[in-house]
Amino acid sequence: MVSKEELKKELVALGVEKGMILEVHTSLSSFGMLEGGATTVIDTLKELVTEDGSIFMPALRLSKELPLTDEDKKMGLTVKIKILERDVDRTAMGIVADTFRKLPDTYTGTDVISTSGWGKHGKEALSGGLRYAIDNGGKALLFGVDIYKLTAMHYMEEITPKEINDTFAPSEDVQKKYPPSEWFIETGHPPVKAWYTIQRKAYEKGLIKEVMIGSCKVMFFDIWDVVSIYQDELKNNPFELWGMKNPNAANS
């Protein structure tokens, strides 16, 4: 059993402090057993950063990945996720984020892809999602998850080449069966998991601090320091990053 006192002590040692801006992603089960559960995570973070700081968590109205039927597979689907109704109690974001989202002092957007915020700049979640945290020295705190849960990474992807996006875009037939207003669908996977390349580079640069709290591995780093690596790779080596052939190079 991990106590609240132990959690707080380890987070202080990691560098979480008053006035800090945090993007938080949590797998509560990774702790094994945590005294007080989701509420302990939230209360401890609030006590440490205080209302002079801010906490942001994902509030995407998405289900967990659903099983693919044989027909889905024939149509090329690799991911099938249902878009949920507003104010649903549980989402794929996990019980900590879902609990945080429902608190009366939390600001949460109403779009499918939204963010919840609390504290001095928490209201920024309503208009800019994680943009404030990214642009103002925010830190990422990942409990039991890795870079593939870091929502801030997606904010760099507006510069992804169209050829890459088009390769994995659902066909018209898929969109007819699974309307984009009701479903999040992926068709195909890039040959490599590019975000792990970014995570490796961040570790090599010494940007990521980590600690074990019970059985939970916690990663802590400056958001911009890490996502800017992704931005640079998307600018300079996007096809290589995703393990794909550059069609422009082939035609030159």
PDB file of C-alpha atoms in Angstrom:
ATOM      1  CA  MET A   1       0.000   0.000   0.000  1.00  0.00           C
ATOM      2  CA  VAL A   2       1.394   3.391  -1.043  1.00  0.00           C
ATOM      3  CA  SER A   3       0.386   6.106   1.427  1.00  0.00           C
ATOM      4  CA  LYS A   4      -0.431   9.695   0.597  1.00  0.00           C
ATOM      5  CA  GLU A   5       2.603  10.786   2.635  1.00  0.00           C
ATOM      6  CA  GLU A   6       4.890   8.580   0.551  1.00  0.00           C
ATOM      7  CA  LEU A   7       3.368   9.853  -2.693  1.00  0.00           C
ATOM      8  CA  LYS A   8       3.826  13.458  -1.616  1.00  0.00           C
ATOM      9  CA  LYS A   9       7.403  12.914  -0.426  1.00  0.00           C
ATOM     10  CA  GLU A  10       8.455  11.279  -3.697  1.00  0.00           C
ATOM     11  CA  LEU A  11       6.828  13.980  -5.843  1.00  0.00           C
ATOM     12  CA  VAL A  12       8.590  16.720  -3.889  1.00  0.00           C
ATOM     13  CA  ALA A  13      11.894  14.911  -4.382  1.00  0.00           C
ATOM     14  CA  LEU A  14      11.120  14.642  -8.079  1.00  0.00           C
ATOM     15  CA  GLY A  15      10.683  18.418  -8.302  1.00  0.00           C
ATOM     16  CA  VAL A  16       6.943  19.089  -8.127  1.00  0.00           C
ATOM     17  CA  GLU A  17       6.502  22.417  -6.367  1.00  0.00           C
ATOM     18  CA  LYS A  18       4.300  25.420  -5.661  1.00  0.00           C
ATOM     19  CA  GLY A  19       3.271  27.458  -8.695  1.00  0.00           C
ATOM     20  CA  MET A  20       4.107  24.719 -11.193  1.00  0.00           C
ATOM     21  CA  ILE A  21       2.024  24.016 -14.298  1.00  0.00           C
ATOM     22  CA  LEU A  22       1.444  20.280 -14.776  1.00  0.00           C
ATOM     23  CA  GLU A  23       0.078  18.052 -17.531  1.00  0.00           C
ATOM     24  CA  VAL A  24      -0.841  14.839 -15.723  1.00  0.00           C
ATOM     25  CA  HIS A  25      -1.615  11.360 -17.075  1.00  0.00           C
ATOM     26  CA  THR A  26      -2.237   8.465 -14.707  1.00  0.00           C
ATOM     27  CA  SER A  27      -2.749   4.722 -14.658  1.00  0.00           C
ATOM     28  CA  LEU A  28      -4.022   4.288 -11.116  1.00  0.00           C
ATOM     29  CA  SER A  29      -3.623   0.517 -11.273  1.00  0.00           C
ATOM     30  CA  SER A  30       0.129   0.924 -11.817  1.00  0.00           C
ATOM     31  CA  PHE A  31       0.529   1.791  -8.129  1.00  0.00           C
ATOM     32  CA  GLY A  32      -0.730  -1.620  -7.109  1.00  0.00           C
ATOM     33  CA  MET A  33      -2.577  -0.190  -4.108  1.00  0.00           C
ATOM     34  CA  LEU A  34      -2.707   3.537  -3.321  1.00  0.00           C
ATOM     35  CA  GLU A  35      -4.326   4.804  -0.143  1.00  0.00           C
ATOM     36  CA  GLY A  36      -7.377   6.856  -1.129  1.00  0.00           C
ATOM     37  CA  GLY A  37      -7.111   6.033  -4.836  1.00  0.00           C
ATOM     38  CA  ALA A  38      -7.790   8.728  -7.440  1.00  0.00           C
ATOM     39  CA  THR A  39      -8.693  11.345  -4.840  1.00  0.00           C
ATOM     40  CA  THR A  40      -5.273  10.978  -3.218  1.00  0.00           C
ATOM     41  CA  VAL A  41      -3.491  11.664  -6.522  1.00  0.00           C
ATOM     42  CA  ILE A  42      -5.573  14.770  -7.182  1.00  0.00           C
ATOM     43  CA  ASP A  43      -5.443  16.161  -3.639  1.00  0.00           C
ATOM     44  CA  THR A  44      -1.688  15.606  -3.364  1.00  0.00           C
ATOM     45  CA  LEU A  45      -1.000  17.432  -6.612  1.00  0.00           C
ATOM     46  CA  LYS A  46      -3.229  20.339  -5.575  1.00  0.00           C
ATOM     47  CA  GLU A  47      -1.472  20.609  -2.208  1.00  0.00           C
ATOM     48  CA  LEU A  48       1.931  20.696  -3.891  1.00  0.00           C
ATOM     49  CA  VAL A  49       1.334  23.174  -6.727  1.00  0.00           C
ATOM     50  CA  THR A  50      -1.307  25.158  -4.772  1.00  0.00           C
ATOM     51  CA  GLU A  51      -3.709  27.557  -6.468  1.00  0.00           C
ATOM     52  CA  ASP A  52      -0.696  29.556  -7.618  1.00  0.00           C
ATOM     53  CA  GLY A  53      -0.059  26.673 -10.016  1.00  0.00           C
ATOM     54  CA  SER A  54      -2.207  24.781 -12.486  1.00  0.00           C
ATOM     55  CA  ILE A  55      -3.073  21.163 -13.237  1.00  0.00           C
ATOM     56  CA  PHE A  56      -4.271  19.908 -16.610  1.00  0.00           C
ATOM     57  CA  MET A  57      -5.588  16.431 -17.428  1.00  0.00           C
ATOM     58  CA  PRO A  58      -7.087  14.903 -20.578  1.00  0.00           C
ATOM     59  CA  ALA A  59     -10.863  15.028 -20.985  1.00  0.00           C
ATOM     60  CA  LEU A  60     -11.326  13.247 -24.288  1.00  0.00           C
ATOM     61  CA  ARG A  61     -14.818  11.792 -24.625  1.00  0.00           C
ATOM     62  CA  LEU A  62     -13.570   8.496 -25.997  1.00  0.00           C
ATOM     63  CA  SER A  63     -14.181   4.882 -25.064  1.00  0.00           C
ATOM     64  CA  LYS A  64     -11.428   2.330 -24.733  1.00  0.00           C
ATOM     65  CA  GLU A  65     -10.484   0.525 -27.925  1.00  0.00           C
ATOM     66  CA  LEU A  66     -13.286  -1.822 -28.959  1.00  0.00           C
ATOM     67  CA  PRO A  67     -12.828  -5.308 -30.456  1.00  0.00           C
ATOM     68  CA  LEU A  68     -12.611  -5.406 -34.243  1.00  0.00           C
ATOM     69  CA  THR A  69     -15.013  -7.663 -36.131  1.00  0.00           C
ATOM     70  CA  ASP A  70     -13.901  -9.762 -39.104  1.00  0.00           C
ATOM     71  CA  GLU A  71     -15.623  -7.223 -41.348  1.00  0.00           C
ATOM     72  CA  ASP A  72     -13.729  -4.382 -39.650  1.00  0.00           C
ATOM     73  CA  LYS A  73     -10.451  -6.128 -40.356  1.00  0.00           C
ATOM     74  CA  LYS A  74     -11.387  -6.691 -43.997  1.00  0.00           C
ATOM     75  CA  MET A  75     -12.076  -2.954 -44.278  1.00  0.00           C
ATOM     76  CA  GLY A  76      -8.602  -2.236 -42.919  1.00  0.00           C
ATOM     77  CA  LEU A  77      -9.561  -0.987 -39.458  1.00  0.00           C
ATOM     78  CA  THR A  78      -6.833  -1.159 -36.828  1.00  0.00           C
ATOM     79  CA  VAL A  79      -8.456   0.980 -34.114  1.00  0.00           C
ATOM     80  CA  LYS A  80     -12.153   1.425 -33.279  1.00  0.00           C
ATOM     81  CA  ILE A  81     -13.167   3.843 -30.511  1.00  0.00           C
ATOM     82  CA  LYS A  82     -16.641   5.178 -29.710  1.00  0.00           C
ATOM     83  CA  ILE A  83     -17.216   8.877 -29.109  1.00  0.00           C
ATOM     84  CA  LEU A  84     -19.104   9.180 -25.825  1.00  0.00           C
ATOM     85  CA  GLU A  85     -21.912  11.445 -24.680  1.00  0.00           C
ATOM     86  CA  ARG A  86     -21.204  14.582 -22.672  1.00  0.00           C
ATOM     87  CA  ASP A  87     -20.948  14.185 -18.888  1.00  0.00           C
ATOM     88  CA  VAL A  88     -20.361  10.434 -19.133  1.00  0.00           C
ATOM     89  CA  ASP A  89     -18.835   9.140 -15.910  1.00  0.00           C
ATOM     90  CA  ARG A  90     -16.084   6.926 -17.304  1.00  0.00           C
ATOM     91  CA  THR A  91     -13.866   7.304 -20.363  1.00  0.00           C
ATOM     92  CA  ALA A  92     -10.619   5.809 -21.607  1.00  0.00           C
ATOM     93  CA  MET A  93      -8.748   8.614 -19.833  1.00  0.00           C
ATOM     94  CA  GLY A  94      -8.750   6.659 -16.570  1.00  0.00           C
ATOM     95  CA  ILE A  95     -10.381   7.120 -13.202  1.00  0.00           C
ATOM     96  CA  VAL A  96      -8.022   9.887 -12.035  1.00  0.00           C
ATOM     97  CA  ALA A  97      -8.730  12.103 -15.059  1.00  0.00           C
ATOM     98  CA  ASP A  98     -12.438  11.230 -14.959  1.00  0.00           C
ATOM     99  CA  THR A  99     -12.646  12.117 -11.246  1.00  0.00           C
ATOM    100  CA  PHE A 100     -10.720  15.359 -11.821  1.00  0.00           C
ATOM    101  CA  ARG A 101     -13.012  16.317 -14.712  1.00  0.00           C
ATOM    102  CA  LYS A 102     -16.138  16.037 -12.556  1.00  0.00           C
ATOM    103  CA  LEU A 103     -14.901  18.189  -9.661  1.00  0.00           C
ATOM    104  CA  PRO A 104     -16.724  21.510  -9.155  1.00  0.00           C
ATOM    105  CA  ASP A 105     -13.533  23.606  -9.220  1.00  0.00           C
ATOM    106  CA  THR A 106     -12.307  22.119 -12.513  1.00  0.00           C
ATOM    107  CA  TYR A 107     -12.772  23.791 -15.904  1.00  0.00           C
ATOM    108  CA  THR A 108     -13.506  21.317 -18.703  1.00  0.00           C
ATOM    109  CA  GLY A 109     -14.137  21.907 -22.386  1.00  0.00           C
ATOM    110  CA  THR A 110     -17.222  20.485 -24.105  1.00  0.00           C
ATOM    111  CA  ASP A 111     -15.620  19.240 -27.333  1.00  0.00           C
ATOM    112  CA  VAL A 112     -14.840  15.574 -27.921  1.00  0.00           C
ATOM    113  CA  ILE A 113     -11.128  16.382 -27.690  1.00  0.00           C
ATOM    114  CA  SER A 114     -11.004  18.505 -24.545  1.00  0.00           C
ATOM    115  CA  THR A 115      -8.847  19.235 -21.513  1.00  0.00           C
ATOM    116  CA  SER A 116      -9.660  19.747 -17.836  1.00  0.00           C
ATOM    117  CA  GLY A 117      -7.846  22.455 -15.887  1.00  0.00           C
ATOM    118  CA  TRP A 118      -7.572  23.630 -12.288  1.00  0.00           C
ATOM    119  CA  GLY A 119      -5.732  26.419 -10.490  1.00  0.00           C
ATOM    120  CA  LYS A 120      -4.424  29.832 -11.475  1.00  0.00           C
ATOM    121  CA  HIS A 121      -4.515  29.189 -15.224  1.00  0.00           C
ATOM    122  CA  GLY A 122      -6.914  26.256 -15.241  1.00  0.00           C
ATOM    123  CA  LYS A 123      -9.489  28.193 -17.230  1.00  0.00           C
ATOM    124  CA  GLU A 124      -7.069  28.182 -20.174  1.00  0.00           C
ATOM    125  CA  ALA A 125      -8.244  24.599 -20.739  1.00  0.00           C
ATOM    126  CA  LEU A 126     -11.517  25.958 -22.125  1.00  0.00           C
ATOM    127  CA  SER A 127      -9.965  27.917 -24.971  1.00  0.00           C
ATOM    128  CA  GLY A 128      -6.534  26.455 -25.619  1.00  0.00           C
ATOM    129  CA  GLY A 129      -6.499  22.970 -24.159  1.00  0.00           C
ATOM    130  CA  LEU A 130      -2.869  22.283 -23.276  1.00  0.00           C
ATOM    131  CA  ARG A 131      -1.492  25.186 -25.281  1.00  0.00           C
ATOM    132  CA  TYR A 132      -0.889  27.308 -22.180  1.00  0.00           C
ATOM    133  CA  ALA A 133       1.029  24.526 -20.449  1.00  0.00           C
ATOM    134  CA  ILE A 134       3.160  23.867 -23.531  1.00  0.00           C
ATOM    135  CA  ASP A 135       4.018  27.535 -24.077  1.00  0.00           C
ATOM    136  CA  ASN A 136       4.589  28.548 -20.448  1.00  0.00           C
ATOM    137  CA  GLY A 137       7.070  26.105 -19.004  1.00  0.00           C
ATOM    138  CA  GLY A 138       4.624  23.362 -18.094  1.00  0.00           C
ATOM    139  CA  LYS A 139       5.887  20.021 -16.837  1.00  0.00           C
ATOM    140  CA  ALA A 140       4.589  16.569 -17.712  1.00  0.00           C
ATOM    141  CA  LEU A 141       3.940  14.072 -14.937  1.00  0.00           C
ATOM    142  CA  LEU A 142       3.234  10.536 -16.135  1.00  0.00           C
ATOM    143  CA  PHE A 143       2.152   7.961 -13.553  1.00  0.00           C
ATOM    144  CA  GLY A 144       2.547   4.420 -14.875  1.00  0.00           C
ATOM    145  CA  VAL A 145       2.239   5.451 -18.538  1.00  0.00           C
ATOM    146  CA  ASP A 146       4.703   6.614 -21.174  1.00  0.00           C
ATOM    147  CA  ILE A 147       4.969   9.164 -23.970  1.00  0.00           C
ATOM    148  CA  TYR A 148       2.095   7.558 -25.886  1.00  0.00           C
ATOM    149  CA  LYS A 149      -0.288   9.110 -23.335  1.00  0.00           C
ATOM    150  CA  LEU A 150       1.258  12.593 -23.616  1.00  0.00           C
ATOM    151  CA  THR A 151      -1.528  14.593 -25.249  1.00  0.00           C
ATOM    152  CA  ALA A 152       0.783  17.575 -25.825  1.00  0.00           C
ATOM    153  CA  MET A 153       2.554  15.592 -28.555  1.00  0.00           C
ATOM    154  CA  HIS A 154      -0.505  15.938 -30.790  1.00  0.00           C
ATOM    155  CA  TYR A 155      -0.154  19.723 -30.714  1.00  0.00           C
ATOM    156  CA  MET A 156       2.952  19.392 -32.902  1.00  0.00           C
ATOM    157  CA  GLU A 157       1.224  17.356 -35.606  1.00  0.00           C
ATOM    158  CA  GLU A 158      -0.272  20.153 -37.679  1.00  0.00           C
ATOM    159  CA  ILE A 159       2.980  20.091 -39.682  1.00  0.00           C
ATOM    160  CA  THR A 160       2.766  16.360 -40.449  1.00  0.00           C
ATOM    161  CA  PRO A 161       3.027  15.928 -44.249  1.00  0.00           C
ATOM    162  CA  LYS A 162      -0.306  15.344 -45.984  1.00  0.00           C
ATOM    163  CA  GLU A 163       1.065  12.168 -47.577  1.00  0.00           C
ATOM    164  CA  ILE A 164       1.477  10.586 -44.137  1.00  0.00           C
ATOM    165  CA  ASN A 165      -1.991  11.580 -42.928  1.00  0.00           C
ATOM    166  CA  ASP A 166      -3.618  10.423 -46.162  1.00  0.00           C
ATOM    167  CA  THR A 167      -1.959   7.013 -45.934  1.00  0.00           C
ATOM    168  CA  PHE A 168      -3.892   6.157 -42.782  1.00  0.00           C
ATOM    169  CA  ALA A 169      -7.098   8.126 -43.372  1.00  0.00           C
ATOM    170  CA  PRO A 170     -10.302   6.020 -43.287  1.00  0.00           C
ATOM    171  CA  SER A 171     -11.934   5.459 -46.673  1.00  0.00           C
ATOM    172  CA  GLU A 172     -15.364   6.808 -47.587  1.00  0.00           C
ATOM    173  CA  ASP A 173     -16.850   3.335 -47.060  1.00  0.00           C
ATOM    174  CA  VAL A 174     -15.379   3.173 -43.560  1.00  0.00           C
ATOM    175  CA  GLN A 175     -16.668   6.646 -42.731  1.00  0.00           C
ATOM    176  CA  LYS A 176     -20.159   5.715 -43.925  1.00  0.00           C
ATOM    177  CA  LYS A 177     -20.238   2.753 -41.585  1.00  0.00           C
ATOM    178  CA  TYR A 178     -18.500   4.638 -38.762  1.00  0.00           C
ATOM    179  CA  PRO A 179     -19.439   8.343 -39.031  1.00  0.00           C
ATOM    180  CA  PRO A 180     -16.644  10.628 -37.706  1.00  0.00           C
ATOM    181  CA  SER A 181     -19.207  12.345 -35.470  1.00  0.00           C
ATOM    182  CA  GLU A 182     -19.712   9.067 -33.600  1.00  0.00           C
ATOM    183  CA  TRP A 183     -16.472   7.156 -34.001  1.00  0.00           C
ATOM    184  CA  PHE A 184     -12.701   7.549 -33.915  1.00  0.00           C
ATOM    185  CA  ILE A 185     -11.275   5.123 -36.468  1.00  0.00           C
ATOM    186  CA  GLU A 186      -7.763   4.294 -37.620  1.00  0.00           C
ATOM    187  CA  THR A 187      -6.912   2.258 -40.695  1.00  0.00           C
ATOM    188  CA  GLY A 188      -3.391   0.906 -40.808  1.00  0.00           C
ATOM    189  CA  HIS A 189      -0.363   1.538 -38.629  1.00  0.00           C
ATOM    190  CA  PRO A 190       2.963   3.178 -39.473  1.00  0.00           C
ATOM    191  CA  PRO A 191       5.818   0.638 -39.572  1.00  0.00           C
ATOM    192  CA  VAL A 192       7.397   2.033 -36.388  1.00  0.00           C
ATOM    193  CA  LYS A 193       6.174   3.632 -33.163  1.00  0.00           C
ATOM    194  CA  ALA A 194       7.703   7.055 -33.748  1.00  0.00           C
ATOM    195  CA  TRP A 195       6.894   8.493 -30.342  1.00  0.00           C
ATOM    196  CA  TYR A 196       9.199   5.949 -28.715  1.00  0.00           C
ATOM    197  CA  THR A 197      11.994   7.375 -30.852  1.00  0.00           C
ATOM    198  CA  ILE A 198      11.222  10.782 -29.335  1.00  0.00           C
ATOM    199  CA  GLN A 199      11.124   9.302 -25.837  1.00  0.00           C
ATOM    200  CA  ARG A 200      14.500   7.602 -26.398  1.00  0.00           C
ATOM    201  CA  LYS A 201      16.049  10.842 -27.639  1.00  0.00           C
ATOM    202  CA  ALA A 202      14.669  12.671 -24.597  1.00  0.00           C
ATOM    203  CA  TYR A 203      16.226  10.099 -22.259  1.00  0.00           C
ATOM    204  CA  GLU A 204      19.542  10.347 -24.115  1.00  0.00           C
ATOM    205  CA  LYS A 205      19.499  14.117 -23.622  1.00  0.00           C
ATOM    206  CA  GLY A 206      18.837  13.658 -19.885  1.00  0.00           C
ATOM    207  CA  LEU A 207      15.493  15.457 -20.119  1.00  0.00           C
ATOM    208  CA  ILE A 208      13.403  12.872 -18.273  1.00  0.00           C
ATOM    209  CA  LYS A 209      13.598  12.270 -14.529  1.00  0.00           C
ATOM    210  CA  GLU A 210      11.945   9.202 -13.097  1.00  0.00           C
ATOM    211  CA  VAL A 211      11.181   7.515  -9.795  1.00  0.00           C
ATOM    212  CA  MET A 212       9.353   4.399  -8.621  1.00  0.00           C
ATOM    213  CA  ILE A 213       6.468   5.007  -6.225  1.00  0.00           C
ATOM    214  CA  GLY A 214       5.367   1.587  -5.088  1.00  0.00           C
ATOM    215  CA  SER A 215       5.138  -0.352  -8.344  1.00  0.00           C
ATOM    216  CA  CYS A 216       4.404   2.814 -10.350  1.00  0.00           C
ATOM    217  CA  LYS A 217       7.083   4.274 -12.613  1.00  0.00           C
ATOM    218  CA  VAL A 218       6.735   8.072 -12.688  1.00  0.00           C
ATOM    219  CA  MET A 219       8.215  10.191 -15.481  1.00  0.00           C
ATOM    220  CA  PHE A 220       8.726  13.945 -15.048  1.00  0.00           C
ATOM    221  CA  PHE A 221       9.975  16.426 -17.642  1.00  0.00           C
ATOM    222  CA  ASP A 222       9.545  19.818 -19.266  1.00  0.00           C
ATOM    223  CA  ILE A 223       6.788  19.474 -21.876  1.00  0.00           C
ATOM    224  CA  TRP A 224       8.340  21.769 -24.477  1.00  0.00           C
ATOM    225  CA  ASP A 225      11.796  20.204 -24.182  1.00  0.00           C
ATOM    226  CA  VAL A 226      10.344  16.864 -25.254  1.00  0.00           C
ATOM    227  CA  VAL A 227       7.604  17.828 -27.721  1.00  0.00           C
ATOM    228  CA  SER A 228       9.993  20.196 -29.516  1.00  0.00           C
ATOM    229  CA  ILE A 229      12.100  17.135 -30.421  1.00  0.00           C
ATOM    230  CA  TYR A 230       9.007  15.736 -32.114  1.00  0.00           C
ATOM    231  CA  GLN A 231       8.360  19.048 -33.846  1.00  0.00           C
ATOM    232  CA  ASP A 232      11.912  19.125 -35.193  1.00  0.00           C
ATOM    233  CA  GLU A 233      11.668  15.544 -36.462  1.00  0.00           C
ATOM    234  CA  LEU A 234       8.346  16.279 -38.184  1.00  0.00           C
ATOM    235  CA  LYS A 235       9.933  19.289 -39.871  1.00  0.00           C
ATOM    236  CA  ASN A 236      13.156  17.618 -40.950  1.00  0.00           C
ATOM    237  CA  ASN A 237      12.690  13.823 -41.091  1.00  0.00           C
ATOM    238  CA  PRO A 238       8.967  12.991 -40.977  1.00  0.00           C
ATOM    239  CA  PHE A 239       8.997   9.939 -43.257  1.00  0.00           C
ATOM    240  CA  GLU A 240      12.125   8.480 -41.690  1.00  0.00           C
ATOM    241  CA  LEU A 241      10.631   9.073 -38.236  1.00  0.00           C
ATOM    242  CA  TRP A 242       7.573   6.982 -39.105  1.00  0.00           C
ATOM    243  CA  GLY A 243       9.563   4.347 -41.003  1.00  0.00           C
ATOM    244  CA  MET A 244       7.990   5.305 -44.334  1.00  0.00           C
ATOM    245  CA  LYS A 245       9.316   5.965 -47.823  1.00  0.00           C
ATOM    246  CA  ASN A 246       9.339   9.619 -48.843  1.00  0.00           C
ATOM    247  CA  PRO A 247       7.297   9.810 -52.085  1.00  0.00           C
ATOM    248  CA  ASN A 248       8.773  13.221 -52.892  1.00  0.00           C
ATOM    249  CA  ALA A 249      12.312  11.863 -52.709  1.00  0.00           C
ATOM    250  CA  ALA A 250      11.325   8.946 -54.944  1.00  0.00           C
ATOM    251  CA  ASN A 251      10.012  11.318 -57.600  1.00  0.00           C
ATOM    252  CA  SER A 252      12.876  13.774 -57.515  1.00  0.00           C
TER     253      SER A 252
END
